[in-house]
Coordinates of C-alpha atoms and ligand atoms in Angstrom, one line a residue:
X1 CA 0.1 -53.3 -28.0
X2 CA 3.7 -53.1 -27.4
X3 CA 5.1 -50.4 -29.0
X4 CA 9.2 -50.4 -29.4
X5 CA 10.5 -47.1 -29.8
X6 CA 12.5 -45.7 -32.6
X7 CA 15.6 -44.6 -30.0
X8 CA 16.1 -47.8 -28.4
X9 CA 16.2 -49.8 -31.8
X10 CA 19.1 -47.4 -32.3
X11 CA 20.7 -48.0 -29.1
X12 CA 20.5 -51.8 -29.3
X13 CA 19.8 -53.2 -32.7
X14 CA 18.3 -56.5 -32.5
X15 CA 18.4 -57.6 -36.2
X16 CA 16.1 -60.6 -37.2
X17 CA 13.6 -59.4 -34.4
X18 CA 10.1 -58.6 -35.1
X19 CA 9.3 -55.1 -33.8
X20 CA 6.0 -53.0 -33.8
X21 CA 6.6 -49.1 -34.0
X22 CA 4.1 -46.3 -33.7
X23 CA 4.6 -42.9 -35.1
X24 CA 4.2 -40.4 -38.4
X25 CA 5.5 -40.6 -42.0
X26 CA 8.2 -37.9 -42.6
X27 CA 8.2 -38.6 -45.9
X28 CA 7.2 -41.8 -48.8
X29 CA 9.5 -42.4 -51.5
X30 CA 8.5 -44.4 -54.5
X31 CA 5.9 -46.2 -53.1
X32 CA 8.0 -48.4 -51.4
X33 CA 9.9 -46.7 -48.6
X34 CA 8.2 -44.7 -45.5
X35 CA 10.6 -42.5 -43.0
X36 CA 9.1 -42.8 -40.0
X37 CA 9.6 -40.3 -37.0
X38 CA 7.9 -41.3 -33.5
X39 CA 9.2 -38.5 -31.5
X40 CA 11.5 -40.3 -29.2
X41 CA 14.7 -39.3 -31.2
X42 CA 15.7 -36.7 -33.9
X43 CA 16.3 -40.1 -36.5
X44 CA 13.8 -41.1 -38.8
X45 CA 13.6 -45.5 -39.3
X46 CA 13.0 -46.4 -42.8
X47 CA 10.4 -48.9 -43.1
X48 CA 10.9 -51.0 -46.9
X49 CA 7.4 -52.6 -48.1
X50 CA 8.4 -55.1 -50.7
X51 CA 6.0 -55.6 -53.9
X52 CA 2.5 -57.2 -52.7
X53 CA 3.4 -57.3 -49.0
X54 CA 0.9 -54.8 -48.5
X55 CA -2.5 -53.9 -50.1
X56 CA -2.5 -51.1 -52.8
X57 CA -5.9 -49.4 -50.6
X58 CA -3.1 -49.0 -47.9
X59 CA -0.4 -47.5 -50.1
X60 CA -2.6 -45.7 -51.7
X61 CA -3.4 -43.7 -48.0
X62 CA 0.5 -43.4 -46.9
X63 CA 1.4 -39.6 -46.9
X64 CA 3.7 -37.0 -44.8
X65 CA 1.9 -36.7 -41.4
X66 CA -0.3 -40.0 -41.6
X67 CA 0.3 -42.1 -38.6
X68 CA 0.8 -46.0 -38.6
X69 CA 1.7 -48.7 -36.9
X70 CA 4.2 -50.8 -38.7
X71 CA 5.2 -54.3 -37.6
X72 CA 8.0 -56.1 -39.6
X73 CA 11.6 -57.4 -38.6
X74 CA 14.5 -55.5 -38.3
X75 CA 17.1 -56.1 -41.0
X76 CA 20.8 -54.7 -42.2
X77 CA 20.0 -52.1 -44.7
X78 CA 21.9 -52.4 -48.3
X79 CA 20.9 -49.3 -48.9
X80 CA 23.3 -45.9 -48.4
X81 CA 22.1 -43.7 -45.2
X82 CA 21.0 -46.2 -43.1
X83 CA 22.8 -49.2 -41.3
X84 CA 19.5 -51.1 -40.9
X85 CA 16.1 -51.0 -41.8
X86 CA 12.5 -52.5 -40.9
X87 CA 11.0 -54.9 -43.7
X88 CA 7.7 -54.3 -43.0
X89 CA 5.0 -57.2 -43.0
X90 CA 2.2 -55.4 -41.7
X91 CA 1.1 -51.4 -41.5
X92 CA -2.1 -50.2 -39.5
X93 CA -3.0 -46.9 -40.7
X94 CA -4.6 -45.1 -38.0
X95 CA -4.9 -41.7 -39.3
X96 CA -4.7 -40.6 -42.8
X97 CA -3.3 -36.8 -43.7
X98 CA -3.6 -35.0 -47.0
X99 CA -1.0 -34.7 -48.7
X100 CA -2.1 -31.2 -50.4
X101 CA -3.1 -29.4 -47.1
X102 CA -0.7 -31.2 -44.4
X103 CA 1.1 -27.6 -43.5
X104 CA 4.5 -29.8 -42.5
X105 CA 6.0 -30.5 -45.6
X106 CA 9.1 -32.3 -45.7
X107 CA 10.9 -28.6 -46.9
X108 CA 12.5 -26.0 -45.0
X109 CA 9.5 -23.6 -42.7
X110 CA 10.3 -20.7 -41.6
X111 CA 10.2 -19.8 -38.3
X112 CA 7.3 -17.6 -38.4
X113 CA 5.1 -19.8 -40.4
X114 CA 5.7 -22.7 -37.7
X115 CA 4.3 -20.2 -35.2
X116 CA 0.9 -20.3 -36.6
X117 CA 1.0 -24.2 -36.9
X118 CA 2.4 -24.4 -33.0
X119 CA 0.0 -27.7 -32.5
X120 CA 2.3 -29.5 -35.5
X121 CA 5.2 -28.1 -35.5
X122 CA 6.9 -30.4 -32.8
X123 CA 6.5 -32.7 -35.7
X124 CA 9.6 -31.0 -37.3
X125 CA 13.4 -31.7 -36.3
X126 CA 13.7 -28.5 -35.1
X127 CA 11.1 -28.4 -32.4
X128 CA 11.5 -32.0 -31.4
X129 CA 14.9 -31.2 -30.7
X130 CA 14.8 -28.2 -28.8
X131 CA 11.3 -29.8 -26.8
X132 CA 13.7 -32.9 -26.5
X133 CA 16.7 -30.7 -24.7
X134 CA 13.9 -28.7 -22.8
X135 CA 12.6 -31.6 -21.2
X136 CA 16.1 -32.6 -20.4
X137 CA 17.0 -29.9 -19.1
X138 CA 14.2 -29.3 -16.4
X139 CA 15.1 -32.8 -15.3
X140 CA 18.8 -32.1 -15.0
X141 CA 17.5 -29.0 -12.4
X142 CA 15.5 -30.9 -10.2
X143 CA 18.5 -33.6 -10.3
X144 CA 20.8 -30.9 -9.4
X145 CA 19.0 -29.5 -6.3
X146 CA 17.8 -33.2 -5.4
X147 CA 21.5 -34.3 -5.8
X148 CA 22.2 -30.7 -3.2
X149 CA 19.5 -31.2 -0.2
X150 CA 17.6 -28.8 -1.4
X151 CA 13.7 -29.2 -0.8
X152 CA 11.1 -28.4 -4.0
X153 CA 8.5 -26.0 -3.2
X154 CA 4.8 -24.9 -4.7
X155 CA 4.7 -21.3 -4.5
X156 CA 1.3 -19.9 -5.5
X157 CA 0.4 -18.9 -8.7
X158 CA -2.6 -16.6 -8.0
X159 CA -0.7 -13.6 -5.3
X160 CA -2.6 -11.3 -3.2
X161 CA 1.0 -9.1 -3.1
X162 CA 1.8 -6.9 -5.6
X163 CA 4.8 -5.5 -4.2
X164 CA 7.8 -7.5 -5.9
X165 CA 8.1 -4.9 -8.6
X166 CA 9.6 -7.2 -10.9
X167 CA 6.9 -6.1 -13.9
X168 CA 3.2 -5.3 -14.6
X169 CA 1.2 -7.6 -13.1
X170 CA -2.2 -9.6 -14.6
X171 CA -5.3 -9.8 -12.1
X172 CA -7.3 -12.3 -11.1
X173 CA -11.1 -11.9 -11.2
X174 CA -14.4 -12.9 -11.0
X175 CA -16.0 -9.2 -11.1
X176 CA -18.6 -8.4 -13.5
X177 CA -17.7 -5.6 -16.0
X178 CA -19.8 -3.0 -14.4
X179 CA -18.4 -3.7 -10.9
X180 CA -14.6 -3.0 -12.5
X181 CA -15.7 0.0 -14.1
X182 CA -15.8 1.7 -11.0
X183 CA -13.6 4.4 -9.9
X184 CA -12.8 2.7 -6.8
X185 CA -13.4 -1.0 -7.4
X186 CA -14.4 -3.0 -4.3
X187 CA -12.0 -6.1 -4.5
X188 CA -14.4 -7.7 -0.9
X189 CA -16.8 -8.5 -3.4
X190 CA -14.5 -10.4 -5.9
X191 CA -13.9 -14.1 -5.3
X192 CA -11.0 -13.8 -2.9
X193 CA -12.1 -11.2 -1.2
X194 CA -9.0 -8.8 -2.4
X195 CA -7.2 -7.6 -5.2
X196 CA -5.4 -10.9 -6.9
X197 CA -3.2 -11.3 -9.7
X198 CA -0.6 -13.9 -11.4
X199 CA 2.5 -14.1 -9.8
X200 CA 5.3 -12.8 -11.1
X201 CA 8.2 -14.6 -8.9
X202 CA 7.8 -17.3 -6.2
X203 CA 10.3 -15.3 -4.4
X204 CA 9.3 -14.3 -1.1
X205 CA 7.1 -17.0 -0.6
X206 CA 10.2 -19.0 -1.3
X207 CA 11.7 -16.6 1.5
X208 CA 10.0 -17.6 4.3
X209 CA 10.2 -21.9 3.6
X210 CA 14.2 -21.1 3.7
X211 CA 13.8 -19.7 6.5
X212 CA 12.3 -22.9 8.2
X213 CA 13.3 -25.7 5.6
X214 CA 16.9 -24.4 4.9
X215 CA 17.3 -24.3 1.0
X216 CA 14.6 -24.4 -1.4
X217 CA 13.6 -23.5 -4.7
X218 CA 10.6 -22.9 -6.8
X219 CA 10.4 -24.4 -10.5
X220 CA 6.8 -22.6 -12.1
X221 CA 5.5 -20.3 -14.4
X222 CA 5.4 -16.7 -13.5
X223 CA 3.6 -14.4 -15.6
X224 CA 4.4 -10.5 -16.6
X225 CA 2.2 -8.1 -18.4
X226 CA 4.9 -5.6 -19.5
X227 CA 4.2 -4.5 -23.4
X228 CA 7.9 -5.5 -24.1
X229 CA 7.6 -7.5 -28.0
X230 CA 11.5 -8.5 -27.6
X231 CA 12.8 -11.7 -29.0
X232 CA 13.9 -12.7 -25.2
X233 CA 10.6 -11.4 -23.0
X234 CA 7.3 -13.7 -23.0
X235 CA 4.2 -12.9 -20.6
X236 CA 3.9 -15.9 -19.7
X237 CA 7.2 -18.2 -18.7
X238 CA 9.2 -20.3 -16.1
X239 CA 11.6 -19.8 -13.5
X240 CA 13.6 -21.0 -11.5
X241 CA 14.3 -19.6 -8.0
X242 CA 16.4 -21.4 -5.1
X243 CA 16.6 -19.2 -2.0
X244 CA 19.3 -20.6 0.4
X245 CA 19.6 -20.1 4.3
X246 CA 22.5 -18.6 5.9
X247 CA 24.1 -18.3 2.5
X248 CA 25.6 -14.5 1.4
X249 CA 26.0 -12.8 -2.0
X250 CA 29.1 -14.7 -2.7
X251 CA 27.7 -18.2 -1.9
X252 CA 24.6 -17.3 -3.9
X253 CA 27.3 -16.6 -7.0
X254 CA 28.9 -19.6 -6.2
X255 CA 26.0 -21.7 -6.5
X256 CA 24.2 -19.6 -9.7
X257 CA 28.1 -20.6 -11.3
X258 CA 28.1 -24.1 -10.2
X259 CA 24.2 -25.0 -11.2
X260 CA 24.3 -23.5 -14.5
X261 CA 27.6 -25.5 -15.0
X262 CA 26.0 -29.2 -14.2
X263 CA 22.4 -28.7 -16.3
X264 CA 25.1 -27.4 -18.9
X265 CA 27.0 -30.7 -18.5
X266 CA 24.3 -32.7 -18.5
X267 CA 22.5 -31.6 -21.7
X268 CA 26.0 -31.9 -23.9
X269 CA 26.4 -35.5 -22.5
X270 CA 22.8 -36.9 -22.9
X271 CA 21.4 -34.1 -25.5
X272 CA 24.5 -35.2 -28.3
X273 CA 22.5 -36.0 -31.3
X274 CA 20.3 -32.8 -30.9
X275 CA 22.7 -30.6 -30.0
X276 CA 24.5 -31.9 -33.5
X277 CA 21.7 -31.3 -35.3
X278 CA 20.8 -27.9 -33.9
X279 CA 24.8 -27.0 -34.3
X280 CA 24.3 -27.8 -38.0
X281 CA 21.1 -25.8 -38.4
X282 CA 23.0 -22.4 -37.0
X283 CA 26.1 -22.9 -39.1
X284 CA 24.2 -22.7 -42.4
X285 CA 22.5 -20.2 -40.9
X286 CA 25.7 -18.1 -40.0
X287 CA 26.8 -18.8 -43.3
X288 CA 24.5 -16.8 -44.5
X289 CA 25.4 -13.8 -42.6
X290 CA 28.6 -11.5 -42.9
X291 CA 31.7 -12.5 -41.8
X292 CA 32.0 -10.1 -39.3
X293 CA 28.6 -11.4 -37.7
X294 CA 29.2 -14.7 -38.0
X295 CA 29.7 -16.1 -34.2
X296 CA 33.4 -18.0 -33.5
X297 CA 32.3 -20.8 -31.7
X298 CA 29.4 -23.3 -32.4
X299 CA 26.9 -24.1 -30.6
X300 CA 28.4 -27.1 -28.8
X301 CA 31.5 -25.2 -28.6
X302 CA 29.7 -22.4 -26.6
X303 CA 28.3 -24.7 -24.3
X304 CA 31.5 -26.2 -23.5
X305 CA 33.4 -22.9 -23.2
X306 CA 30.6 -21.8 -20.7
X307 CA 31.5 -25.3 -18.9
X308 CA 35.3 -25.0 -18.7
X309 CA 35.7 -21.5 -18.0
X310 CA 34.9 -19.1 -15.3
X311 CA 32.7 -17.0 -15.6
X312 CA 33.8 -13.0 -14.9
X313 CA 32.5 -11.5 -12.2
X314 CA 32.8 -7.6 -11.5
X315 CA 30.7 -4.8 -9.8
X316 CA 28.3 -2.6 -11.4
X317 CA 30.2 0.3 -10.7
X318 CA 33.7 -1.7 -12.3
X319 CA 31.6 -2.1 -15.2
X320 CA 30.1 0.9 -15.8
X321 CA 33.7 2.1 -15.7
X322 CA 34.5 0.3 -18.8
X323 CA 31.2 1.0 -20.7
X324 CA 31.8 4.3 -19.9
X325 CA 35.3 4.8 -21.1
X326 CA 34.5 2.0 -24.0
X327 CA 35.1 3.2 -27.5
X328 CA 31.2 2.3 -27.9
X329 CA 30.4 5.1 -25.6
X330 CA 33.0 7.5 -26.9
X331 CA 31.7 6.9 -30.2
X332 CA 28.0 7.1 -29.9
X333 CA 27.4 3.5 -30.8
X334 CA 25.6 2.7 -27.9
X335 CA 21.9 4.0 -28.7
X336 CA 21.8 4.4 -24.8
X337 CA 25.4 6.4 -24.1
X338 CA 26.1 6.2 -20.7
X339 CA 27.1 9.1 -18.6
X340 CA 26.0 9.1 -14.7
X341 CA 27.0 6.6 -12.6
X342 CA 23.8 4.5 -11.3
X343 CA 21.9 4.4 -14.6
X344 CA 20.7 1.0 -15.1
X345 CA 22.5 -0.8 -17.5
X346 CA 20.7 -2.2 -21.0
X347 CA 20.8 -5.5 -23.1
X348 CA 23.1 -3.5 -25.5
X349 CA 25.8 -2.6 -22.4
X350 CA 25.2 -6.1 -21.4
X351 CA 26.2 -7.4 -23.9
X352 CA 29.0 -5.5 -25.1
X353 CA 31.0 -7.2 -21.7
X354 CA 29.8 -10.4 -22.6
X355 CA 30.4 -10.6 -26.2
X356 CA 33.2 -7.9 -26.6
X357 CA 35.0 -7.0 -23.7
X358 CA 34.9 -10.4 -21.3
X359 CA 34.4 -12.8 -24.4
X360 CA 33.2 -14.9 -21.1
X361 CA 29.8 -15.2 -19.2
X362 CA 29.6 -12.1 -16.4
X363 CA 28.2 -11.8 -13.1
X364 CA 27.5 -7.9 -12.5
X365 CA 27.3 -7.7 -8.2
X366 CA 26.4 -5.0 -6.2
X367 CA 23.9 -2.4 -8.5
X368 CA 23.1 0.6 -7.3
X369 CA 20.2 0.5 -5.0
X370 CA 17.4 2.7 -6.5
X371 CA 17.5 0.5 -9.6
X372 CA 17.2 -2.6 -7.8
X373 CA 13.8 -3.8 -5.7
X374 CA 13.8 -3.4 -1.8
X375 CA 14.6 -6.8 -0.4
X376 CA 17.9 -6.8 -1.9
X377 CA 20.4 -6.2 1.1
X378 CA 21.8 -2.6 1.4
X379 CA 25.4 -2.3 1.6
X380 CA 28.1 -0.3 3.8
X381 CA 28.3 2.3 1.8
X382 CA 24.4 3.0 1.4
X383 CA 24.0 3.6 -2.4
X384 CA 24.9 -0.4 -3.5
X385 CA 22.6 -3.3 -2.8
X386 CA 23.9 -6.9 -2.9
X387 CA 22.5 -7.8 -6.5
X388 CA 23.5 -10.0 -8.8
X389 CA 23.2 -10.4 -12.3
X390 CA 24.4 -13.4 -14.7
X391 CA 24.3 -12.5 -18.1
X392 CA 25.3 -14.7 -20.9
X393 CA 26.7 -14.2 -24.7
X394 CA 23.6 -14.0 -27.0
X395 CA 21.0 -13.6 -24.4
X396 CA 22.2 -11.0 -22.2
X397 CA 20.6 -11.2 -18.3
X398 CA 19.6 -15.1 -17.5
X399 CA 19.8 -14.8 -13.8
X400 CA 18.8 -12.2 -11.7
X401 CA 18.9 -12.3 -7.9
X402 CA 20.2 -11.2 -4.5
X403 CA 21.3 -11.2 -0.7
X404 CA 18.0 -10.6 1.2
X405 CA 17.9 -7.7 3.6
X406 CA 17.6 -9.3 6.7
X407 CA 17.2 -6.2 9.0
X408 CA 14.3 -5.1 10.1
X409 CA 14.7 -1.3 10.7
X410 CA 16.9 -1.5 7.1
X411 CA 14.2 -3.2 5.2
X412 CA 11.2 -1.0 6.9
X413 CA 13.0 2.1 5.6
X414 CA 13.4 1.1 1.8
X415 CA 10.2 -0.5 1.6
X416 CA 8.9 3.2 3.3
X417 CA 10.9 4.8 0.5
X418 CA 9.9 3.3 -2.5
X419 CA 6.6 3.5 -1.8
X420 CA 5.8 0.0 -0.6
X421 CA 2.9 -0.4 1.7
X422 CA 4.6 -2.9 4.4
X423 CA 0.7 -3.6 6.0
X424 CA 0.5 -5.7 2.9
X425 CA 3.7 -7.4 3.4
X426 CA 3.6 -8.3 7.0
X427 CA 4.2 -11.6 6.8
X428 CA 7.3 -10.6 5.1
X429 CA 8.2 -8.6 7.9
X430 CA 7.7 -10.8 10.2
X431 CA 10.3 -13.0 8.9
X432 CA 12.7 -10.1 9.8
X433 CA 11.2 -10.5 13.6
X434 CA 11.4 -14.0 14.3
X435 CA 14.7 -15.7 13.5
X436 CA 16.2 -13.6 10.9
X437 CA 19.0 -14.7 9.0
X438 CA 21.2 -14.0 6.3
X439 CA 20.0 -15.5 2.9
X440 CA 20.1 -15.1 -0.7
X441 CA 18.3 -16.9 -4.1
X442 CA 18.3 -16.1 -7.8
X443 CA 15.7 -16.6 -10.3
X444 CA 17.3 -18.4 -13.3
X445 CA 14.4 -17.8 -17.0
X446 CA 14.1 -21.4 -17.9
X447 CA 13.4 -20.2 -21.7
X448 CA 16.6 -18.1 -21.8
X449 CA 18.2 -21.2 -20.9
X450 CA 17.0 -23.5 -23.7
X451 CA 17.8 -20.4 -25.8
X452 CA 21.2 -20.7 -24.8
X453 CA 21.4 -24.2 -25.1
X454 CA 19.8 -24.4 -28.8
X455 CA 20.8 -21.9 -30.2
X456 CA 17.6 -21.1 -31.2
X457 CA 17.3 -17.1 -31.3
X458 CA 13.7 -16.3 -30.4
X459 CA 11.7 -17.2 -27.2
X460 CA 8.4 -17.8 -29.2
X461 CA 10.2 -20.9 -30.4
X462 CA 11.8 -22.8 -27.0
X463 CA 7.9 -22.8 -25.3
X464 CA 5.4 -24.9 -26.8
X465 CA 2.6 -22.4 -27.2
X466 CA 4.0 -18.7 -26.2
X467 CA 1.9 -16.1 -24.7
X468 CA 3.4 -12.5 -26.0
X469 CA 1.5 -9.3 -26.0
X470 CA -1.7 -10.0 -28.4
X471 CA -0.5 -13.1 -29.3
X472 CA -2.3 -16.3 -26.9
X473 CA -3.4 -19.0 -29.9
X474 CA -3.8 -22.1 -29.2
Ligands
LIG501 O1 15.4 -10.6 -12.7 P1 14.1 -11.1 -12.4 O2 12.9 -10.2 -12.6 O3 14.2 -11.6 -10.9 C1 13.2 -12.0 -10.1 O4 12.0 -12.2 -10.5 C2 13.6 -12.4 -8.8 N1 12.4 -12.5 -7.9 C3 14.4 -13.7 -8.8 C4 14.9 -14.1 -7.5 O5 15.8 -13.5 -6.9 N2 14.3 -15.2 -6.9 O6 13.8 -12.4 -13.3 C5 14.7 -13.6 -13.2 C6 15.0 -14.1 -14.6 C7 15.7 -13.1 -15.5 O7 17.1 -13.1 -15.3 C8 15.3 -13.7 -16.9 O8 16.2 -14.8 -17.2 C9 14.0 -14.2 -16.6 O9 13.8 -14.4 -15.2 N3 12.9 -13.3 -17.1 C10 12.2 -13.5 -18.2 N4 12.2 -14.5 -19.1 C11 11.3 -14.5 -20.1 N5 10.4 -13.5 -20.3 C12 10.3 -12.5 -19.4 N6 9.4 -11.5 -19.6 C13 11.3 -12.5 -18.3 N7 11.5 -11.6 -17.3 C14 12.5 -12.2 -16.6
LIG502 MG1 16.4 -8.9 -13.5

């Protein structure tokens, strides 16, 4: 059957057509008038049965969450909150609901309710809109990097290295219980033949394709067993990692800047009506709060200001200056106060520059080396390493990333002094060997984006079904 959907009657209205739409009943007024909602935009259509168009065994089934198929002709509405309307002829019910047990109501849910209905909860505005924007918003990256020559790669999910250090790591395997109870378990027997586990970055792999292809990036999941139960970690979620060529730490800020800045334009010109509707959303939720908590831009606002502006960019050891001296620090506020130079910095510091002291996204360069992992590229002065770190106002750290080191006899050494077993990682090596060259990439957390761009102030709610420590449902 062909279906038209609700969004394009919207976008062109054809009045006096006959049209046949698909989707689920929002809500049913007086017997008489259905809101239906098929997904494709954040507006319900009301549907108007007139008196003995349709049999009362039919009307009798219509509820919130039923699904029909309703084929009548598009007409000018005379009614307030709606320019048009569908004067139905014919419905199809294809699914009935119950009205008493159908957990989406047409009332407000909280948050944490919808998390335990995660297979019907994309049947509320919220979650349409924010899976609408998500999708968007992965298009918008592979248009960017399409648009920029850069080649899309497959890095594997299932990793016989262990040695990025970016987290805990979950393994892979086909052993028996008693064969892993073993002191020293014997990974030849297992299905690989080694240790295996789930990757937690595409990033070297995505290493050596630059270093052949030119720039590249990785778009996947990566997965991370640290116990952290924070509102911005999940175990299992996606990245995004170019690795450029020939490009230095300055070019790879350049590019992290100029990236986040065209997905950014991109949802606020074809994401409107959700963005509107998620803006609305926060401000009655800010309303609620203090003034003093309440944030000074909206949501579209904050998206725009990240668009139009530059974002800061300083050193670690600039900022730590100013956390340091801050009145934050002086006054014990911090619940981390910071002291020596080369402690790593936490959300709370983080944020205090974005939020407070910048009022402007930051990009913190050049950490200190024993904080950061050993392919990042050691400077001059042997105690900095060419990191870089894009942290934005209400999610703190949404890029991570680095110059490579693209020495051997540099790279040898750090991996030798943090403990990392270079037989392991000779292919990674060998890069260093053949054709070295300068290059750099970032890893951008696609959830912290749609975080960012929603408004939306929890992970568990911008991934359709989040893995978190003891949570996997669904
Ligand atoms: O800073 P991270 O650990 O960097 C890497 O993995 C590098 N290999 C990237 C690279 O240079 N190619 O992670 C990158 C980003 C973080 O800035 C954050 O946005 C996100 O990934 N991230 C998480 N998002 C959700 N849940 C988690 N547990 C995350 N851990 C990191
Ligand atoms: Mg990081």
């Amino acid at each position: 059957m062909n279906l038209s959907k609700v969004k394009e009657i919207y976008d062109s209205p054809l009045i006096e057509s006959e049209i046949n739409l698909g989707g689920w009943v929002r809500a049913f007024r007086a017997n008489k008038f259905i809101e239906l909602n098929d997904g494709s935009t954040i507006k319900n259509i009301q549907c108007v049965i007139n008196d003995g168009i349709i049999g009362e065994d039919i009307i009798k089934r219509i509820s919130v969450g039923c699904s029909l198929i309703i084929t009548g002709i598009l007409v000018n509405s005379i009614g307030k909150g709606q320019s048009f309307e569908i004067n139905v002829s014919n419905i199809k019910l294809l699914g009935d609901s119950d009205p008493e047990e159908y957990p989406i109501q047409p009332k407000k849910h909280s948050f944490e309710f919808l998390r335990e209905q995660s297979h019907l909860r994309i049947r509320t505005s919220t979650f349409s809109s924010v899976m609408r924007i998500r999708s968007k918003l992965a298009f918008s990256i592979h248009d960017y990097f399409n648009k920029n020559g850069f080649n899309y790669i497959h890095t594997p999910i299932i990793t016989s290295s262990d040695a990025e250090g970016a987290g805990e790591m979950f393994k892979v395997t086909t052993l028996g219980k008693e064969d892993l109870a073993k002191k020293d378990v014997d990974y030849s027997d297992d299905f690989f033949g080694k240790k295996t586990s789930l990757t937690v970055s595409g990033q070297l792999e995505a290493e050596t394709y630059a270093l052949g292809l030119g720039n590249v990036y990785t778009f996947g999941p990566t997965f991370r067993a640290e116990n952290s139960n924070t509102s911005r970690h999940a175990s299992e979620f996606w990245m995004i990692e170019p690795e450029m060529a020939f490009y230095d730490l300055n070019d790879n800020m350049d590019l992290a800047e100029s990236f986040v800045k065209h997905i950014l334009k991109y949802i606020l010109t074809e994401c409107e009506e959700d963005l509107s509707f998620l803006e609305e959303r926060l401000l009655k939720e800010e309303s609620q709060k203090p003034q003093n908590e309440r944030s000074n831009l909206s949501l579209i606002e904050k998206i725009k200001f990240t668009v139009n502006n530059e974002f800061t960019r300083v050193s670690y050891t600039e900022a730590f200056e100013i956390l340091k001296s801050s009145n934050y620090n002086k006054k014990k506020k911090f619940k981390y106060l910071l002291d020596n130079w080369g402690s790593d910095l936490q959300s709370e510091h983080e944020r205090f520059l974005v939020e407070k002291h910048f009022k402007s996204p930051v990009i913190i360069y050049d950490y200190p080396s024993k904080i950061k992992a050993f392919y990042m590229r050691l400077n001059e002065d042997d105690k900095t390493v060419r990191a870089m770190d894009v942290l934005f106002p209400g999610i703190g750290e949404i890029i991570g990333g680095s110059q490579r080191e693209e020495r051997l006899d540099i790279l040898k050494k750090r991996m030798s002094d943090m403990g990392i077993d270079d037989k392991e990682l000779w292919w990674y090596i060998d890069l260093r060997k053949y054709g070295t060259v300068p290059h750099s990439g970032f890893g951008l957390g696609f959830e912290r984006m749609v975080m960012f761009c929603t408004g939306m102030s929890n992970i568990r709610d911008v991934i359709p079904y989040p893995r978190t420590p003891k949570n996997a449902s669904f």
